[in-house]
PDB file of C-alpha atoms in Angstrom:
ATOM      1  CA  MET T  19      27.488  93.816 -23.950  1.00 44.00           C
ATOM      2  CA  ILE T  20      27.914  93.930 -27.672  1.00 42.00           C
ATOM      3  CA  ILE T  21      26.450  96.883 -27.875  1.00 44.00           C
ATOM      4  CA  ALA T  22      28.262  98.262 -24.446  1.00 41.00           C
ATOM      5  CA  LEU T  23      31.184  98.284 -26.441  1.00 40.00           C
ATOM      6  CA  ILE T  24      30.770  99.523 -29.943  1.00 40.00           C
ATOM      7  CA  VAL T  25      29.997 101.963 -28.234  1.00 42.00           C
ATOM      8  CA  LEU T  26      33.361 102.391 -26.498  1.00 40.00           C
ATOM      9  CA  PHE T  27      35.016 101.369 -29.163  1.00 40.00           C
ATOM     10  CA  VAL T  28      32.923 104.512 -31.366  1.00 41.00           C
ATOM     11  CA  GLY T  29      34.049 106.545 -28.863  1.00 41.00           C
ATOM     12  CA  MET T  30      38.407 105.568 -29.351  1.00 43.00           C
ATOM     13  CA  GLY T  31      37.841 106.883 -32.640  1.00 44.00           C
ATOM     14  CA  GLY T  32      38.002 110.306 -32.779  1.00 44.00           C
ATOM     15  CA  GLY T  33      36.760 113.667 -31.891  1.00 43.00           C
ATOM     16  CA  ALA T  34      35.212 113.901 -35.693  1.00 42.00           C
ATOM     17  CA  LEU T  35      33.134 110.773 -34.045  1.00 41.00           C
ATOM     18  CA  ALA T  36      32.141 111.447 -31.042  1.00 44.00           C
ATOM     19  CA  ALA T  37      29.865 114.050 -31.357  1.00 49.00           C
ATOM     20  CA  ASN T  38      27.922 111.200 -33.088  1.00 59.00           C
ATOM     21  CA  HIS T  39      25.975 108.271 -31.360  1.00 63.00           C
ATOM     22  CA  TYR T  40      24.723 104.833 -33.186  1.00 65.00           C
ATOM     23  CA  LEU T  41      22.369 102.553 -32.354  1.00 72.00           C
ATOM     24  CA  ILE T  42      23.712  99.156 -33.601  1.00 75.00           C
ATOM     25  CA  THR T  43      20.332  96.843 -33.468  1.00 76.00           C
ATOM     26  CA  SER T  44      21.680  94.305 -35.475  1.00 73.00           C
ATOM     27  CA  THR T  45      25.217  92.493 -35.797  1.00 72.00           C
ATOM     28  CA  LYS T  46      24.931  92.440 -39.721  1.00 73.00           C
ATOM     29  CA  GLN T  47      26.039  96.300 -38.977  1.00 75.00           C
ATOM     30  CA  ILE T  48      28.549  95.159 -37.428  1.00 76.00           C
ATOM     31  CA  LYS T  49      31.978  94.863 -39.951  1.00 78.00           C
ATOM     32  CA  PRO T  50      32.866  91.109 -40.093  1.00 77.00           C
ATOM     33  CA  SER T  51      36.415  91.327 -38.637  1.00 76.00           C
ATOM     34  CA  VAL T  52      35.014  93.009 -35.499  1.00 74.00           C
ATOM     35  CA  LEU T  53      31.789  91.103 -34.966  1.00 70.00           C
ATOM     36  CA  LYS T  54      35.031  87.828 -34.742  1.00 72.00           C
ATOM     37  CA  GLN T  55      36.675  89.618 -31.586  1.00 73.00           C
ATOM     38  CA  LEU T  56      33.119  90.979 -29.939  1.00 71.00           C
ATOM     39  CA  LYS T  57      33.214  87.736 -27.262  1.00 70.00           C
ATOM     40  CA  GLY T  58      32.350  86.948 -24.038  1.00 69.00           C
ATOM     41  CA  ALA T  59      33.977  85.610 -21.124  1.00 69.00           C
ATOM     42  CA  LYS T  60      32.454  81.743 -20.707  1.00 73.00           C
ATOM     43  CA  GLY T  61      29.077  81.685 -17.688  1.00 69.00           C
ATOM     44  CA  PRO T  62      29.672  78.970 -15.416  1.00 74.00           C
ATOM     45  CA  ALA T  63      28.735  75.384 -15.557  1.00 70.00           C
ATOM     46  CA  GLY T  64      24.906  74.782 -14.603  1.00 66.00           C
ATOM     47  CA  GLN T  65      24.366  72.227 -12.568  1.00 65.00           C
ATOM     48  CA  SER T  66      25.203  68.192 -13.098  1.00 67.00           C
ATOM     49  CA  ALA T  67      24.057  66.658 -10.609  1.00 70.00           C
ATOM     50  CA  PRO T  68      21.048  64.372 -10.455  1.00 73.00           C
ATOM     51  CA  GLY T  69      17.551  66.584  -8.519  1.00 71.00           C
ATOM     52  CA  GLN T  70      15.287  65.054  -5.584  1.00 80.00           C
ATOM     53  CA  VAL T  71      13.161  62.410  -6.301  1.00 81.00           C
ATOM     54  CA  GLY T  72       9.892  63.618  -7.138  1.00 79.00           C
ATOM     55  CA  ALA T  73       6.882  62.719  -4.626  1.00 84.00           C
ATOM     56  CA  GLN T  74       5.277  58.626  -5.465  1.00 86.00           C
ATOM     57  CA  GLY T  75       2.334  59.283  -7.431  1.00 83.00           C
ATOM     58  CA  PRO T  76      -0.961  57.972  -7.382  1.00 88.00           C
ATOM     59  CA  ARG T  77      -2.039  54.108  -7.515  1.00 86.00           C
ATOM     60  CA  GLY T  78      -3.252  53.343 -10.731  1.00 83.00           C
ATOM     61  CA  ASP T  79      -6.443  51.022 -11.714  1.00 84.00           C
ATOM     62  CA  THR T  80      -5.747  47.788 -11.477  1.00 86.00           C
ATOM     63  CA  GLY T  81      -5.542  45.688 -14.452  1.00 83.00           C
ATOM     64  CA  PRO T  82      -7.403  44.032 -16.320  1.00 89.00           C
ATOM     65  CA  GLN T  83      -7.541  39.373 -15.041  1.00 88.00           C
ATOM     66  CA  GLY T  84      -4.413  37.742 -17.234  1.00 83.00           C
ATOM     67  CA  LEU T  85      -4.949  34.724 -18.586  1.00 87.00           C
ATOM     68  CA  THR T  86      -5.779  31.145 -16.611  1.00 87.00           C
ATOM     69  CA  GLY T  87      -2.235  29.567 -16.921  1.00 84.00           C
ATOM     70  CA  ALA T  88      -1.954  26.380 -18.582  1.00 88.00           C
ATOM     71  CA  THR T  89      -2.850  23.014 -15.881  1.00 88.00           C
ATOM     72  CA  GLY T  90       0.308  21.965 -14.488  1.00 85.00           C
ATOM     73  CA  ALA T  91       1.944  18.393 -14.188  1.00 89.00           C
ATOM     74  CA  THR T  92       0.176  15.453 -12.402  1.00 89.00           C
ATOM     75  CA  GLY T  93       2.292  15.310  -9.200  1.00 87.00           C
ATOM     76  CA  ALA T  94       3.633  12.277  -7.254  1.00 90.00           C
ATOM     77  CA  THR T  95       1.591   9.808  -5.895  1.00 90.00           C
ATOM     78  CA  GLY T  96       1.668  10.050  -1.973  1.00 87.00           C
ATOM     79  CA  ALA T  97       2.899   7.158   0.981  1.00 90.00           C
ATOM     80  CA  THR T  98       0.223   5.617   1.565  1.00 90.00           C
ATOM     81  CA  GLY T  99      -1.395   6.763   5.452  1.00 88.00           C
ATOM     82  CA  ALA T 100      -1.455   5.130   8.099  1.00 91.00           C
ATOM     83  CA  THR T 101      -4.583   1.929   8.830  1.00 91.00           C
ATOM     84  CA  GLY T 102      -7.350   3.934  10.933  1.00 88.00           C
ATOM     85  CA  ALA T 103      -8.456   2.847  14.465  1.00 91.00           C
ATOM     86  CA  THR T 104     -10.835   0.055  14.373  1.00 91.00           C
ATOM     87  CA  GLY T 105     -14.436   0.529  14.188  1.00 90.00           C
ATOM     88  CA  ALA T 106     -17.076  -0.220  16.726  1.00 91.00           C
ATOM     89  CA  THR T 107     -18.772  -3.646  16.306  1.00 91.00           C
ATOM     90  CA  GLY T 108     -22.209  -2.672  14.773  1.00 88.00           C
ATOM     91  CA  ALA T 109     -25.783  -3.539  15.446  1.00 89.00           C
ATOM     92  CA  THR T 110     -27.451  -7.568  15.367  1.00 84.00           C
ATOM     93  CA  GLY T 111     -28.754  -7.779  12.365  1.00 76.00           C
ATOM     94  CA  ALA T 112     -32.116  -9.169  11.299  1.00 75.00           C
ATOM     95  CA  THR T 113     -32.573 -12.826  11.849  1.00 68.00           C
ATOM     96  CA  GLY T 114     -32.242 -14.494   8.082  1.00 69.00           C
ATOM     97  CA  PRO T 115     -34.681 -16.564   6.040  1.00 67.00           C
ATOM     98  CA  SER T 116     -34.206 -20.431   8.224  1.00 78.00           C
ATOM     99  CA  ASP T 117     -32.810 -23.828   6.370  1.00 90.00           C
ATOM    100  CA  GLY T 118     -34.943 -26.655   5.890  1.00 94.00           C
ATOM    101  CA  TRP T 119     -34.258 -30.495   5.399  1.00 95.00           C
ATOM    102  CA  PHE T 120     -37.065 -32.983   4.110  1.00 96.00           C
ATOM    103  CA  ASP T 121     -36.616 -36.818   3.536  1.00 96.00           C
ATOM    104  CA  TYR T 122     -39.753 -39.050   2.521  1.00 93.00           C
ATOM    105  CA  SER T 123     -39.798 -42.521   1.405  1.00 95.00           C
ATOM    106  CA  ASN T 124     -43.163 -44.968   1.355  1.00 94.00           C
ATOM    107  CA  GLY T 125     -42.963 -49.092   2.297  1.00 92.00           C
ATOM    108  CA  ILE T 126     -40.886 -51.072   4.980  1.00 93.00           C
ATOM    109  CA  ASP T 127     -38.047 -52.968   3.847  1.00 93.00           C
ATOM    110  CA  SER T 128     -36.694 -56.387   4.886  1.00 92.00           C
ATOM    111  CA  ASN T 129     -36.646 -56.099   8.662  1.00 93.00           C
ATOM    112  CA  GLY T 130     -39.927 -54.905   8.372  1.00 92.00           C
ATOM    113  CA  ILE T 131     -38.552 -50.914   9.402  1.00 95.00           C
ATOM    114  CA  ALA T 132     -40.149 -48.289   7.008  1.00 95.00           C
ATOM    115  CA  SER T 133     -37.192 -44.952   7.438  1.00 96.00           C
ATOM    116  CA  THR T 134     -36.039 -42.577   6.146  1.00 96.00           C
ATOM    117  CA  SER T 135     -33.277 -39.792   6.996  1.00 96.00           C
ATOM    118  CA  PHE T 136     -30.246 -36.691   5.805  1.00 96.00           C
ATOM    119  CA  VAL T 137     -27.586 -35.040   7.513  1.00 96.00           C
ATOM    120  CA  LEU T 138     -27.760 -32.090  10.047  1.00 95.00           C
ATOM    121  CA  PRO T 139     -25.091 -29.428  10.432  1.00 94.00           C
ATOM    122  CA  ALA T 140     -23.983 -27.880  14.190  1.00 93.00           C
ATOM    123  CA  GLY T 141     -27.451 -26.246  15.059  1.00 92.00           C
ATOM    124  CA  HIS T 142     -30.478 -26.032  16.937  1.00 93.00           C
ATOM    125  CA  TYR T 143     -33.357 -27.772  15.061  1.00 94.00           C
ATOM    126  CA  ILE T 144     -36.961 -27.924  14.686  1.00 94.00           C
ATOM    127  CA  LEU T 145     -38.201 -31.621  13.834  1.00 95.00           C
ATOM    128  CA  ASN T 146     -41.376 -32.736  13.025  1.00 95.00           C
ATOM    129  CA  TYR T 147     -41.756 -36.498  11.838  1.00 96.00           C
ATOM    130  CA  GLY T 148     -44.588 -39.792  11.246  1.00 94.00           C
ATOM    131  CA  ALA T 149     -45.619 -41.861   8.774  1.00 95.00           C
ATOM    132  CA  THR T 150     -49.431 -43.221   7.946  1.00 95.00           C
ATOM    133  CA  VAL T 151     -49.104 -47.105   9.605  1.00 94.00           C
ATOM    134  CA  TRP T 152     -51.890 -49.766   8.682  1.00 91.00           C
ATOM    135  CA  ASN T 153     -52.844 -53.184   9.943  1.00 93.00           C
ATOM    136  CA  ALA T 154     -52.598 -55.687   7.263  1.00 90.00           C
ATOM    137  CA  ASP T 155     -53.821 -58.763   8.608  1.00 88.00           C
ATOM    138  CA  ASN T 156     -57.475 -58.807  11.023  1.00 86.00           C
ATOM    139  CA  THR T 157     -56.206 -59.608  13.683  1.00 86.00           C
ATOM    140  CA  PHE T 158     -55.710 -57.800  16.771  1.00 86.00           C
ATOM    141  CA  GLY T 159     -53.197 -55.680  18.792  1.00 83.00           C
ATOM    142  CA  LEU T 160     -50.235 -54.489  16.731  1.00 90.00           C
ATOM    143  CA  LEU T 161     -48.898 -51.842  18.312  1.00 92.00           C
ATOM    144  CA  ALA T 162     -47.141 -49.197  16.255  1.00 93.00           C
ATOM    145  CA  GLU T 163     -43.921 -46.809  16.922  1.00 93.00           C
ATOM    146  CA  CYS T 164     -42.220 -44.184  14.924  1.00 95.00           C
ATOM    147  CA  ARG T 165     -38.780 -42.668  16.696  1.00 94.00           C
ATOM    148  CA  VAL T 166     -35.837 -40.514  15.443  1.00 95.00           C
ATOM    149  CA  PHE T 167     -32.628 -41.838  16.393  1.00 94.00           C
ATOM    150  CA  TYR T 168     -28.286 -41.222  15.638  1.00 93.00           C
ATOM    151  CA  ALA T 169     -28.086 -43.376  12.627  1.00 91.00           C
ATOM    152  CA  THR T 170     -24.619 -44.765  13.472  1.00 88.00           C
ATOM    153  CA  SER T 171     -24.902 -44.904  17.202  1.00 90.00           C
ATOM    154  CA  ASN T 172     -29.011 -45.660  17.048  1.00 90.00           C
ATOM    155  CA  GLU T 173     -28.958 -43.689  20.154  1.00 91.00           C
ATOM    156  CA  VAL T 174     -32.893 -42.467  20.408  1.00 92.00           C
ATOM    157  CA  ILE T 175     -32.511 -38.333  19.697  1.00 88.00           C
ATOM    158  CA  ALA T 176     -36.522 -37.900  20.178  1.00 84.00           C
ATOM    159  CA  ALA T 177     -39.760 -39.196  21.439  1.00 74.00           C
ATOM    160  CA  SER T 178     -41.596 -41.885  20.254  1.00 78.00           C
ATOM    161  CA  SER T 179     -45.047 -41.803  18.316  1.00 82.00           C
ATOM    162  CA  HIS T 180     -47.008 -45.051  18.809  1.00 84.00           C
ATOM    163  CA  ALA T 181     -50.774 -46.779  18.558  1.00 89.00           C
ATOM    164  CA  SER T 182     -52.626 -49.032  18.350  1.00 90.00           C
ATOM    165  CA  VAL T 183     -54.196 -50.244  15.112  1.00 91.00           C
ATOM    166  CA  GLY T 184     -56.686 -53.210  14.500  1.00 88.00           C
ATOM    167  CA  PRO T 185     -57.126 -55.691  11.945  1.00 90.00           C
ATOM    168  CA  SER T 186     -57.554 -53.605   8.716  1.00 89.00           C
ATOM    169  CA  ALA T 187     -57.099 -50.441   9.954  1.00 91.00           C
ATOM    170  CA  TYR T 188     -54.900 -48.145   9.390  1.00 90.00           C
ATOM    171  CA  ALA T 189     -53.305 -44.802  11.796  1.00 93.00           C
ATOM    172  CA  VAL T 190     -51.255 -41.944  11.022  1.00 94.00           C
ATOM    173  CA  LEU T 191     -49.018 -41.069  13.537  1.00 94.00           C
ATOM    174  CA  ALA T 192     -46.939 -37.295  14.193  1.00 93.00           C
ATOM    175  CA  ASN T 193     -45.119 -36.172  16.752  1.00 93.00           C
ATOM    176  CA  SER T 194     -42.070 -33.360  16.594  1.00 92.00           C
ATOM    177  CA  ALA T 195     -39.373 -32.114  18.728  1.00 92.00           C
ATOM    178  CA  ALA T 196     -36.396 -29.878  19.732  1.00 92.00           C
ATOM    179  CA  LEU T 197     -32.992 -30.757  18.872  1.00 92.00           C
ATOM    180  CA  ASP T 198     -29.476 -29.398  19.611  1.00 92.00           C
ATOM    181  CA  ILE T 199     -26.589 -31.003  17.323  1.00 91.00           C
ATOM    182  CA  TYR T 200     -22.998 -30.748  18.663  1.00 88.00           C
ATOM    183  CA  PRO T 201     -20.348 -30.475  16.817  1.00 87.00           C
ATOM    184  CA  GLY T 202     -22.166 -32.257  14.004  1.00 81.00           C
ATOM    185  CA  PRO T 203     -22.276 -32.703  11.845  1.00 93.00           C
ATOM    186  CA  TYR T 204     -24.585 -36.219  12.360  1.00 94.00           C
ATOM    187  CA  THR T 205     -27.124 -38.392  10.299  1.00 96.00           C
ATOM    188  CA  VAL T 206     -30.858 -38.312  11.539  1.00 96.00           C
ATOM    189  CA  GLU T 207     -33.113 -41.250  11.161  1.00 96.00           C
ATOM    190  CA  LEU T 208     -36.924 -41.331  11.374  1.00 96.00           C
ATOM    191  CA  ARG T 209     -37.819 -45.039  12.058  1.00 95.00           C
ATOM    192  CA  CYS T 210     -41.623 -46.407  12.101  1.00 95.00           C
ATOM    193  CA  GLU T 211     -41.663 -50.690  13.142  1.00 94.00           C
ATOM    194  CA  LYS T 212     -43.886 -52.816  14.134  1.00 93.00           C
ATOM    195  CA  GLN T 213     -43.187 -52.684  18.487  1.00 90.00           C
ATOM    196  CA  SER T 214     -45.302 -55.619  19.413  1.00 89.00           C
ATOM    197  CA  GLY T 215     -47.938 -57.680  18.771  1.00 87.00           C
ATOM    198  CA  ASN T 216     -49.592 -59.422  16.081  1.00 85.00           C
ATOM    199  CA  GLY T 217     -51.394 -58.447  12.632  1.00 87.00           C
ATOM    200  CA  SER T 218     -49.266 -57.549   9.720  1.00 92.00           C
ATOM    201  CA  PHE T 219     -47.119 -53.308  10.171  1.00 93.00           C
ATOM    202  CA  GLN T 220     -47.140 -51.365   6.813  1.00 94.00           C
ATOM    203  CA  ALA T 221     -45.901 -47.777   6.288  1.00 94.00           C
ATOM    204  CA  THR T 222     -46.802 -44.862   3.625  1.00 94.00           C
ATOM    205  CA  HIS T 223     -45.901 -41.127   3.586  1.00 95.00           C
ATOM    206  CA  VAL T 224     -42.338 -41.577   6.049  1.00 96.00           C
ATOM    207  CA  GLN T 225     -41.691 -38.574   6.407  1.00 96.00           C
ATOM    208  CA  LEU T 226     -39.026 -36.276   8.309  1.00 96.00           C
ATOM    209  CA  ALA T 227     -38.651 -33.100   8.506  1.00 96.00           C
ATOM    210  CA  ALA T 228     -35.865 -30.057  10.583  1.00 96.00           C
ATOM    211  CA  ILE T 229     -36.108 -26.442  10.167  1.00 95.00           C
ATOM    212  CA  ALA T 230     -32.867 -24.625  11.528  1.00 94.00           C
ATOM    213  CA  VAL T 231     -33.974 -22.369  14.099  1.00 91.00           C
ATOM    214  CA  ALA T 232     -31.345 -19.438  15.745  1.00 87.00           C
ATOM    215  CA  ASN T 233     -33.277 -19.977  19.300  1.00 84.00           C
ATOM    216  CA  TYR T 234     -35.518 -21.787  21.228  1.00 82.00           C
ATOM    217  CA  HIS T 235     -38.941 -20.032  22.840  1.00 82.00           C
ATOM    218  CA  TRP T 236     -40.566 -21.864  25.609  1.00 76.00           C
ATOM    219  CA  THR T 237     -43.774 -22.293  26.006  1.00 77.00           C
ATOM    220  CA  PRO T 238     -44.734 -22.261  29.083  1.00 68.00           C
TER     221      PRO T 238
END
């Protein structure tokens, strides 16, 4: 554009220069005052609107795992849950060890009776009882007997054991029985004494024992 205007200007400068042609290759060849007048028209404005969004790029690699965060505060205590249903009844346990009672005495009291006793609570019992008795003189016909009583009522609760003891002789009386105490407790007492006859009754090793049991098993 600039070169074309220069050529036109030179062509209009007179016939003396019409026959000469100049090639302008630098703005330094143009007079400054002339150069200031050489201005082209302002070009159109460039595109001002943003361009279209490009396609989404590929997904980047997964980054490294972050550090563990600090422990959070303890939460509030929850409400108490409802009471659960009652469980099934468990199996019956094995029978535990038996309880036992025992008492022992020697000699007779002022009434001629040898005795021993203890208190039993309600339950099932096996009784074992007995004594060694003798006739302290030379007479015949001494009949000795041992029985178990309820102490307060004098009711006989166990079978009697008896023996005829000759002059200066002795005998061992022993027996056993099953006993139910209900409702209890009751005092049971073994009494050994002369039932009838002559002779001087004496007794020693007077023993009463009771063993608590869960059940009786009778054998024919």
